[in-house]
Coordinates of C-alpha atoms and ligand atoms in Angstrom, one line a residue:
X1 CA 120.7 89.1 111.1
X2 CA 122.4 87.4 108.1
X3 CA 120.8 88.1 104.8
X4 CA 119.5 84.5 104.2
X5 CA 117.7 84.2 107.5
X6 CA 116.4 87.8 107.2
X7 CA 114.9 86.8 103.8
X8 CA 113.4 83.7 105.3
X9 CA 112.0 85.8 108.2
X10 CA 110.5 88.3 105.7
X11 CA 109.0 85.5 103.6
X12 CA 107.4 83.9 106.7
X13 CA 106.1 87.2 107.9
X14 CA 104.6 88.0 104.5
X15 CA 102.9 84.6 104.5
X16 CA 101.6 85.0 108.0
X17 CA 100.2 88.5 107.3
X18 CA 98.9 87.4 103.9
X19 CA 96.8 84.7 105.6
X20 CA 95.7 86.9 108.5
X21 CA 93.0 88.6 106.4
X22 CA 94.5 92.0 107.3
X23 CA 93.4 91.7 110.9
X24 CA 94.4 94.0 113.8
X25 CA 95.3 96.9 111.6
X26 CA 95.2 100.1 113.5
X27 CA 93.0 103.0 112.3
X28 CA 95.1 105.7 110.8
X29 CA 92.9 108.3 112.4
X30 CA 89.9 108.4 114.8
X31 CA 86.3 108.8 113.8
X32 CA 85.2 111.4 116.5
X33 CA 81.8 112.7 117.2
X34 CA 81.9 116.5 116.7
X35 CA 82.3 118.6 119.9
X36 CA 80.0 121.5 120.5
X37 CA 82.7 124.0 119.6
X38 CA 86.3 124.4 118.6
X39 CA 88.9 127.1 118.5
X40 CA 89.2 126.6 114.7
X41 CA 86.9 124.8 112.3
X42 CA 88.4 124.1 108.9
X43 CA 85.8 123.4 106.2
X44 CA 87.2 121.0 103.6
X45 CA 89.3 117.9 104.2
X46 CA 91.4 118.1 101.1
X47 CA 95.2 118.4 101.3
X48 CA 95.1 122.2 102.0
X49 CA 92.6 121.9 104.8
X50 CA 94.4 118.9 106.4
X51 CA 97.8 120.7 106.1
X52 CA 96.3 123.8 107.7
X53 CA 95.0 121.7 110.6
X54 CA 98.3 119.9 110.9
X55 CA 100.4 123.1 111.1
X56 CA 97.9 124.7 113.5
X57 CA 98.5 121.9 115.9
X58 CA 102.2 121.3 115.2
X59 CA 103.6 124.8 114.8
X60 CA 101.1 126.9 116.9
X61 CA 100.0 124.3 119.5
X62 CA 96.3 124.9 118.6
X63 CA 94.8 121.4 118.8
X64 CA 91.1 122.2 119.5
X65 CA 90.5 122.1 115.8
X66 CA 88.0 120.2 113.6
X67 CA 88.3 119.5 109.9
X68 CA 84.7 119.1 108.5
X69 CA 84.5 117.2 105.3
X70 CA 81.3 116.5 103.3
X71 CA 82.7 113.3 101.7
X72 CA 85.9 111.5 102.5
X73 CA 89.3 113.0 103.2
X74 CA 91.2 113.7 100.0
X75 CA 88.2 112.8 97.8
X76 CA 88.1 116.2 96.1
X77 CA 90.7 117.7 93.8
X78 CA 93.5 116.4 96.1
X79 CA 92.7 112.8 95.0
X80 CA 91.9 113.8 91.4
X81 CA 94.9 115.8 90.2
X82 CA 97.9 114.9 88.0
X83 CA 100.3 115.6 90.9
X84 CA 102.7 117.9 89.1
X85 CA 104.9 119.9 91.5
X86 CA 107.0 122.9 90.6
X87 CA 107.7 126.4 91.8
X88 CA 108.7 128.2 88.6
X89 CA 106.2 131.1 88.8
X90 CA 106.9 134.5 87.3
X91 CA 106.2 137.1 89.9
X92 CA 108.0 137.4 93.2
X93 CA 104.8 137.0 95.3
X94 CA 103.8 133.7 93.7
X95 CA 107.3 132.4 93.3
X96 CA 108.0 132.9 97.0
X97 CA 104.8 131.1 98.0
X98 CA 105.3 128.1 95.7
X99 CA 109.0 127.9 96.6
X100 CA 108.1 127.7 100.4
X101 CA 105.9 124.8 99.4
X102 CA 108.7 123.2 97.4
X103 CA 111.0 123.4 100.4
X104 CA 108.3 121.8 102.6
X105 CA 107.8 119.0 100.0
X106 CA 111.5 118.3 100.2
X107 CA 111.2 117.3 103.9
X108 CA 107.6 116.2 104.0
X109 CA 108.0 112.4 104.1
X110 CA 110.3 112.9 107.1
X111 CA 108.1 115.5 108.7
X112 CA 105.0 113.3 108.6
X113 CA 106.9 110.0 109.0
X114 CA 104.7 108.9 106.1
X115 CA 105.9 108.2 102.6
X116 CA 104.3 110.8 100.3
X117 CA 106.4 109.4 97.4
X118 CA 107.8 112.9 96.4
X119 CA 109.8 112.3 93.3
X120 CA 112.0 115.1 92.0
X121 CA 112.1 113.8 88.5
X122 CA 112.1 117.3 86.9
X123 CA 109.4 119.3 85.1
X124 CA 109.8 120.4 81.5
X125 CA 107.6 123.1 79.9
X126 CA 107.9 123.0 76.2
X127 CA 108.1 126.1 73.9
X128 CA 106.7 125.8 70.4
X129 CA 106.8 129.4 69.2
X130 CA 109.3 132.3 69.4
X131 CA 106.9 134.0 71.9
X132 CA 106.8 130.8 74.0
X133 CA 110.6 130.9 74.1
X134 CA 110.8 134.6 75.1
X135 CA 108.3 133.9 77.9
X136 CA 110.3 130.8 79.0
X137 CA 113.6 132.8 79.1
X138 CA 112.0 135.6 81.0
X139 CA 110.5 133.2 83.5
X140 CA 113.6 131.2 84.0
X141 CA 115.6 134.4 84.6
X142 CA 113.0 135.6 87.1
X143 CA 113.1 132.3 88.9
X144 CA 116.9 132.3 89.1
X145 CA 116.8 135.8 90.6
X146 CA 114.5 134.4 93.2
X147 CA 116.9 131.5 94.0
X148 CA 114.6 129.0 92.2
X149 CA 116.3 126.4 90.0
X150 CA 115.6 126.7 86.3
X151 CA 117.3 126.2 83.0
X152 CA 116.5 126.8 79.3
X153 CA 117.0 123.7 77.3
X154 CA 117.7 123.4 73.6
X155 CA 115.8 121.0 71.3
X156 CA 118.8 118.7 71.2
X157 CA 119.1 118.7 75.1
X158 CA 115.4 117.9 75.3
X159 CA 115.7 115.0 72.8
X160 CA 118.5 113.5 74.8
X161 CA 116.5 113.6 78.0
X162 CA 113.3 112.3 76.4
X163 CA 114.1 110.0 73.5
X164 CA 110.3 109.2 72.9
X165 CA 109.4 112.9 72.4
X166 CA 108.8 114.0 68.8
X167 CA 111.3 116.8 68.3
X168 CA 111.1 116.7 64.6
X169 CA 111.1 120.1 62.8
X170 CA 108.3 118.8 60.7
X171 CA 105.8 118.4 63.5
X172 CA 102.7 120.7 63.6
X173 CA 104.2 122.9 66.4
X174 CA 107.9 122.0 66.4
X175 CA 109.6 122.1 69.8
X176 CA 112.0 125.1 69.9
X177 CA 113.2 124.6 73.5
X178 CA 111.9 124.2 77.0
X179 CA 112.1 125.4 80.6
X180 CA 113.4 122.8 83.0
X181 CA 113.0 122.7 86.8
X182 CA 115.1 119.8 88.1
X183 CA 113.6 120.0 91.6
X184 CA 110.1 119.8 90.2
X185 CA 108.3 116.4 90.0
X186 CA 105.4 114.5 91.4
X187 CA 104.0 113.1 94.7
X188 CA 101.4 110.5 95.5
X189 CA 98.3 112.6 96.0
X190 CA 96.4 110.3 98.4
X191 CA 99.4 109.8 100.5
X192 CA 99.7 113.6 101.0
X193 CA 96.1 113.7 102.4
X194 CA 96.6 110.6 104.5
X195 CA 100.0 111.8 105.9
X196 CA 98.6 115.2 107.0
X197 CA 95.4 113.5 108.3
X198 CA 97.3 111.0 110.3
X199 CA 99.7 113.7 111.7
X200 CA 96.9 116.1 112.6
X201 CA 94.8 113.4 114.3
X202 CA 97.8 112.3 116.4
X203 CA 98.1 115.9 117.6
X204 CA 94.4 115.9 118.7
X205 CA 92.7 117.4 115.7
X206 CA 89.1 116.0 115.0
X207 CA 88.7 114.8 111.4
X208 CA 84.9 114.8 110.8
X209 CA 84.0 113.1 107.6
X210 CA 80.6 112.7 105.8
X211 CA 79.5 116.0 107.3
X212 CA 78.4 118.8 105.0
X213 CA 78.6 122.4 106.0
X214 CA 75.2 123.9 105.0
X215 CA 75.5 127.4 106.5
X216 CA 77.8 129.9 108.3
X217 CA 76.1 131.1 111.4
X218 CA 76.7 134.8 112.2
X219 CA 75.8 136.7 115.4
X220 CA 76.0 140.5 115.3
X221 CA 77.8 140.1 112.0
X222 CA 80.5 137.9 113.4
X223 CA 81.0 134.2 112.3
X224 CA 80.3 132.0 115.3
X225 CA 80.2 128.5 113.7
X226 CA 78.9 126.3 111.0
X227 CA 75.6 124.6 110.4
X228 CA 76.0 121.0 109.2
X229 CA 73.8 118.1 108.3
X230 CA 74.7 116.8 111.8
X231 CA 73.9 120.0 113.7
X232 CA 75.7 123.2 114.6
X233 CA 79.4 123.3 115.4
X234 CA 80.6 126.5 117.1
X235 CA 84.0 128.0 116.2
X236 CA 86.0 131.1 117.2
X237 CA 87.6 131.1 113.7
X238 CA 86.5 129.4 110.5
X239 CA 88.8 128.6 107.6
X240 CA 87.1 127.6 104.3
X241 CA 89.3 125.5 102.1
X242 CA 86.7 124.1 99.8
X243 CA 88.3 124.1 96.3
X244 CA 85.6 123.8 93.6
X245 CA 82.9 124.9 96.1
X246 CA 84.3 128.1 97.5
X247 CA 81.7 130.3 95.8
X248 CA 79.0 128.2 97.4
X249 CA 80.6 128.6 100.9
X250 CA 81.0 132.3 100.4
X251 CA 77.4 132.6 99.4
X252 CA 76.4 131.0 102.8
X253 CA 77.9 134.0 104.5
X254 CA 76.4 136.5 102.0
X255 CA 79.7 137.1 100.2
X256 CA 80.7 136.9 96.6
X257 CA 84.2 135.9 95.5
X258 CA 85.7 136.6 92.0
X259 CA 85.8 132.9 91.2
X260 CA 84.6 130.7 88.4
X261 CA 84.1 126.9 88.8
X262 CA 85.1 124.7 85.9
X263 CA 85.6 120.9 85.5
X264 CA 89.2 119.9 84.9
X265 CA 89.8 116.3 83.9
X266 CA 92.5 113.7 83.8
X267 CA 93.1 110.2 82.4
X268 CA 95.4 107.3 83.1
X269 CA 96.5 104.6 80.7
X270 CA 97.2 101.0 81.2
X271 CA 100.5 100.4 83.0
X272 CA 103.6 100.4 80.8
X273 CA 107.2 99.6 81.4
X274 CA 109.3 102.6 82.4
X275 CA 109.5 104.9 79.4
X276 CA 109.2 108.5 80.7
X277 CA 111.2 109.6 83.7
X278 CA 110.2 113.2 83.9
X279 CA 107.1 115.4 83.6
X280 CA 106.4 117.0 80.2
X281 CA 104.0 119.9 79.8
X282 CA 103.0 121.8 76.6
X283 CA 100.7 124.8 76.6
X284 CA 100.6 125.2 72.9
X285 CA 99.9 121.7 71.8
X286 CA 98.1 121.5 75.2
X287 CA 98.7 118.4 77.2
X288 CA 100.8 117.2 80.1
X289 CA 102.0 113.7 80.9
X290 CA 104.1 111.8 83.4
X291 CA 104.5 108.2 84.3
X292 CA 103.4 107.0 87.7
X293 CA 105.5 104.5 89.7
X294 CA 102.9 101.9 88.8
X295 CA 103.6 102.5 85.1
X296 CA 100.4 104.3 84.0
X297 CA 100.7 107.4 81.9
X298 CA 99.0 110.2 83.9
X299 CA 97.6 112.7 81.4
X300 CA 95.6 116.0 81.5
X301 CA 95.0 119.2 79.6
X302 CA 92.8 122.3 79.9
X303 CA 89.6 123.1 81.8
X304 CA 86.2 122.5 80.2
X305 CA 85.0 126.0 79.1
X306 CA 81.6 125.8 80.7
X307 CA 81.0 126.4 84.4
X308 CA 79.8 123.4 86.3
X309 CA 79.9 121.2 89.4
X310 CA 79.9 117.8 87.7
X311 CA 83.1 116.0 88.6
X312 CA 83.4 114.3 85.2
X313 CA 84.3 116.5 82.2
X314 CA 83.6 115.9 78.5
X315 CA 84.6 113.8 75.5
X316 CA 85.8 116.6 73.2
X317 CA 88.4 117.7 75.8
X318 CA 89.6 114.1 76.2
X319 CA 89.9 113.8 72.4
X320 CA 91.8 117.1 72.2
X321 CA 94.1 116.1 75.1
X322 CA 95.0 112.7 73.6
X323 CA 95.5 114.3 70.2
X324 CA 98.2 116.5 71.8
X325 CA 99.8 113.6 73.6
X326 CA 100.0 111.5 70.5
X327 CA 101.5 114.5 68.6
X328 CA 104.2 114.8 71.3
X329 CA 104.7 111.1 71.8
X330 CA 103.7 109.2 68.6
X331 CA 104.6 105.9 70.3
X332 CA 101.8 106.5 72.9
X333 CA 99.1 106.3 70.1
X334 CA 99.1 102.5 70.7
X335 CA 98.4 102.8 74.4
X336 CA 95.0 102.1 75.8
X337 CA 93.4 104.5 78.3
X338 CA 92.1 102.9 81.5
X339 CA 90.2 105.6 83.4
X340 CA 89.1 109.2 83.1
X341 CA 87.6 111.5 85.8
X342 CA 87.1 115.2 86.6
X343 CA 87.5 117.6 89.5
X344 CA 86.0 121.1 89.9
X345 CA 88.6 123.9 90.0
X346 CA 87.8 127.5 91.2
X347 CA 89.7 129.8 89.0
X348 CA 90.6 133.5 89.8
X349 CA 90.8 136.2 87.1
X350 CA 94.6 136.5 87.6
X351 CA 95.3 132.7 88.0
X352 CA 96.4 133.2 91.6
X353 CA 94.8 132.0 94.8
X354 CA 92.8 134.0 97.4
X355 CA 94.1 133.7 101.0
X356 CA 92.1 136.2 102.9
X357 CA 90.1 137.4 105.8
X358 CA 86.6 138.6 104.8
X359 CA 84.2 141.3 105.8
X360 CA 82.7 138.8 108.3
X361 CA 85.0 138.8 111.3
X362 CA 86.2 135.3 112.1
X363 CA 85.7 134.0 108.6
X364 CA 88.7 133.3 106.3
X365 CA 89.0 131.8 102.8
X366 CA 91.9 129.9 101.2
X367 CA 90.7 129.1 97.6
X368 CA 91.0 129.9 93.9
X369 CA 94.1 127.7 93.4
X370 CA 92.5 126.8 90.1
X371 CA 94.3 124.2 88.1
X372 CA 97.6 124.4 90.1
X373 CA 97.1 124.0 93.8
X374 CA 98.3 120.5 94.5
X375 CA 101.9 121.7 94.4
X376 CA 101.0 124.4 96.9
X377 CA 99.5 122.1 99.5
X378 CA 102.2 122.3 102.2
X379 CA 102.9 126.0 101.7
X380 CA 99.3 126.9 101.6
X381 CA 98.6 125.0 104.8
X382 CA 101.6 126.5 106.5
X383 CA 100.7 130.2 105.8
X384 CA 97.0 129.6 106.3
X385 CA 97.6 128.0 109.7
X386 CA 99.7 131.0 110.7
X387 CA 97.0 133.4 109.5
X388 CA 94.3 131.6 111.5
X389 CA 96.4 131.3 114.6
X390 CA 97.4 134.9 114.7
X391 CA 94.3 136.5 113.1
X392 CA 96.7 138.4 110.8
X393 CA 97.8 137.4 107.3
X394 CA 101.2 135.6 107.0
X395 CA 103.6 137.9 105.1
X396 CA 103.7 135.4 102.1
X397 CA 99.9 135.3 102.0
X398 CA 99.4 139.1 102.3
X399 CA 99.6 139.8 98.5
X400 CA 96.8 137.2 97.9
X401 CA 93.9 138.9 99.7
X402 CA 90.7 139.5 97.9
X403 CA 91.4 143.2 98.2
X404 CA 93.7 143.0 95.1
X405 CA 90.6 142.9 92.9
X406 CA 89.7 146.4 94.3
X407 CA 93.2 147.8 94.4
X408 CA 94.2 146.4 91.0
X409 CA 97.4 144.8 92.5
X410 CA 96.7 141.6 90.5
X411 CA 99.4 139.0 90.2
X412 CA 99.0 137.7 86.6
X413 CA 100.3 134.1 86.5
X414 CA 98.4 132.9 83.4
X415 CA 101.8 132.3 81.7
X416 CA 103.0 130.0 84.5
X417 CA 99.7 128.3 85.2
X418 CA 100.6 125.4 83.0
X419 CA 96.9 124.8 82.0
X420 CA 95.2 127.4 79.9
X421 CA 92.1 128.9 81.6
Ligands
LIG501 P1 90.1 119.6 97.6 O1 91.0 118.4 97.7 O2 89.1 119.6 96.5 O3 89.4 119.7 99.0 C1 88.3 120.5 99.3 C2 87.3 119.7 100.1 O4 86.2 120.5 100.5 C3 86.7 118.5 99.3 O5 87.2 117.3 99.8 C4 85.2 118.8 99.4 O6 84.5 117.6 99.5 C5 85.1 119.6 100.6 N1 83.9 120.4 100.7 C6 83.4 121.2 99.7 N2 82.2 121.8 100.1 C7 82.1 121.4 101.4 C8 81.0 121.6 102.4 N3 80.0 122.4 102.1 N4 81.2 121.0 103.6 C9 82.2 120.2 103.9 N5 83.2 119.9 103.0 C10 83.1 120.5 101.8 N6 97.5 121.1 90.8 C11 98.8 121.0 90.7 O7 99.6 121.7 91.4 N7 99.4 120.1 89.8 C12 98.6 119.3 89.0 O8 99.2 118.5 88.3 C13 97.3 119.4 89.1 N8 96.5 118.7 88.3 C14 95.1 118.7 88.4 C15 94.4 117.9 87.6 C16 93.0 117.8 87.8 C17 92.2 116.9 86.9 C18 92.4 118.6 88.7 C19 90.9 118.6 89.0 C20 93.1 119.5 89.5 C21 94.5 119.6 89.3 N9 95.3 120.4 90.1 C22 96.7 120.3 90.0 C23 94.7 121.4 91.1 C24 94.7 120.8 92.5 O9 94.2 119.5 92.4 C25 93.9 121.6 93.4 O10 94.3 123.0 93.3 C26 94.2 121.2 94.9 O11 94.2 119.8 95.0 C27 93.2 121.8 95.8 O12 93.3 121.2 97.1 P2 92.3 121.5 98.2 O13 92.7 120.8 99.4 O14 92.1 123.0 98.3 O15 90.9 121.0 97.5
LIG502 O1 100.0 123.6 87.7 O2 101.6 122.5 87.0 C1 100.4 122.7 87.1 C2 99.5 121.7 86.6 C3 99.8 120.7 85.8 C4 98.7 120.0 85.5 C5 97.6 120.7 86.1 N1 98.2 121.7 86.7

């Protein structure tokens, strides 16, 4: 069609659909009544739970699966995070897992036929002390040995990439350099949940919302299903993917996990014209910021120190965060903040997740991703689906079992965690 008539067609089509009050839209997924039992029940309809269900159906052909979610899909940390994606972790075990995820991110929009708005705009971790710089150099070298992209940038290179950043030697913590992962970036968090949900539903997975798991039923010590506020649902295998509530779920089966639950909060500003085309993180000054495609600055910092299950956070952390952002970007001191919210993150003592079978046969956990699990969503779902399908840990998941807290084989990723906790 010639351009002019195509434009006219688009304009007419826009007008027609604009006046149609959004009628006849198809549901993106069904709203099924729970069956009596499933081969696999996933507890938690966040990105990780939905990705697990999708890969169970897609890769393993296991479609008699339910995802049971107490609220709405993606309404937990998946829909509350600052969407930073990178794979620049120090130790081989973590680096391999996050890099699997990065590779899956790179094909995810095509895989799901749904635009997750993955944007490889690069992630910069600033160094403000000599020790920061030693750690950055060590981590970039380790990444490169693992085939993961990474560079060490000088202050001058940083200033060229980000003109608004305060690189003055007179600042409170002068910027001495940075690590830079060009393949890192951001994605639209809701779209990730929606894309996996839509894909899983199309393959036959039941997505059961507004249904809270209140107990794990065991017979002769074996998990046989979940109690919910809508009745019992039987399951041959149960995968708990309930970030922020994993300790509660474990307690339902008489288990204790080495987790602490903390609020972690974020803010967005009023929309601005494009002014920041990469992701900037600073552990020392302690803030991170990127600009969404809508123009808002998306900002966050550290966890609230106290434990809690309130999805809100506190003013003193907001003040500290904005102080850090204004120190890094003096021009942002004139920007107004629009919204603030919190999520609950389950943190592990070594800042790595738990992907594990438990002492209750049939019951598995995928949790403890702390402040950094959004970037892991595709990889986590992929290895957890494999684990649930085969009843045996995927090789990339094997180092992350709960046994490491007995054996001492911890994987200390506090340095790479990006958010102090
Ligand atoms: P969720 O999305 O929280 O899903 C778990 C689901 O389980 C929830 O929907 C919940 O309602 C459900 N559930 C809980 N209990 C029950 C029950 N009893 N019955 C049924 N359902 C139940 N990570 C990054 O990589 N990059 C970032 O930039 C980043 N920023 C963050 C900023 C903030 C403010 C927060 C809070 C987190 C951030 N994270 C980040 C961490 C990231 O959001 C999480 O690690 C990740 O989203 C966890 O995904 P999930 O699917 O496991 O959890
Ligand atoms: O893990 O990269 C991260 C992160 C950034 C903000 C919160 N977590």
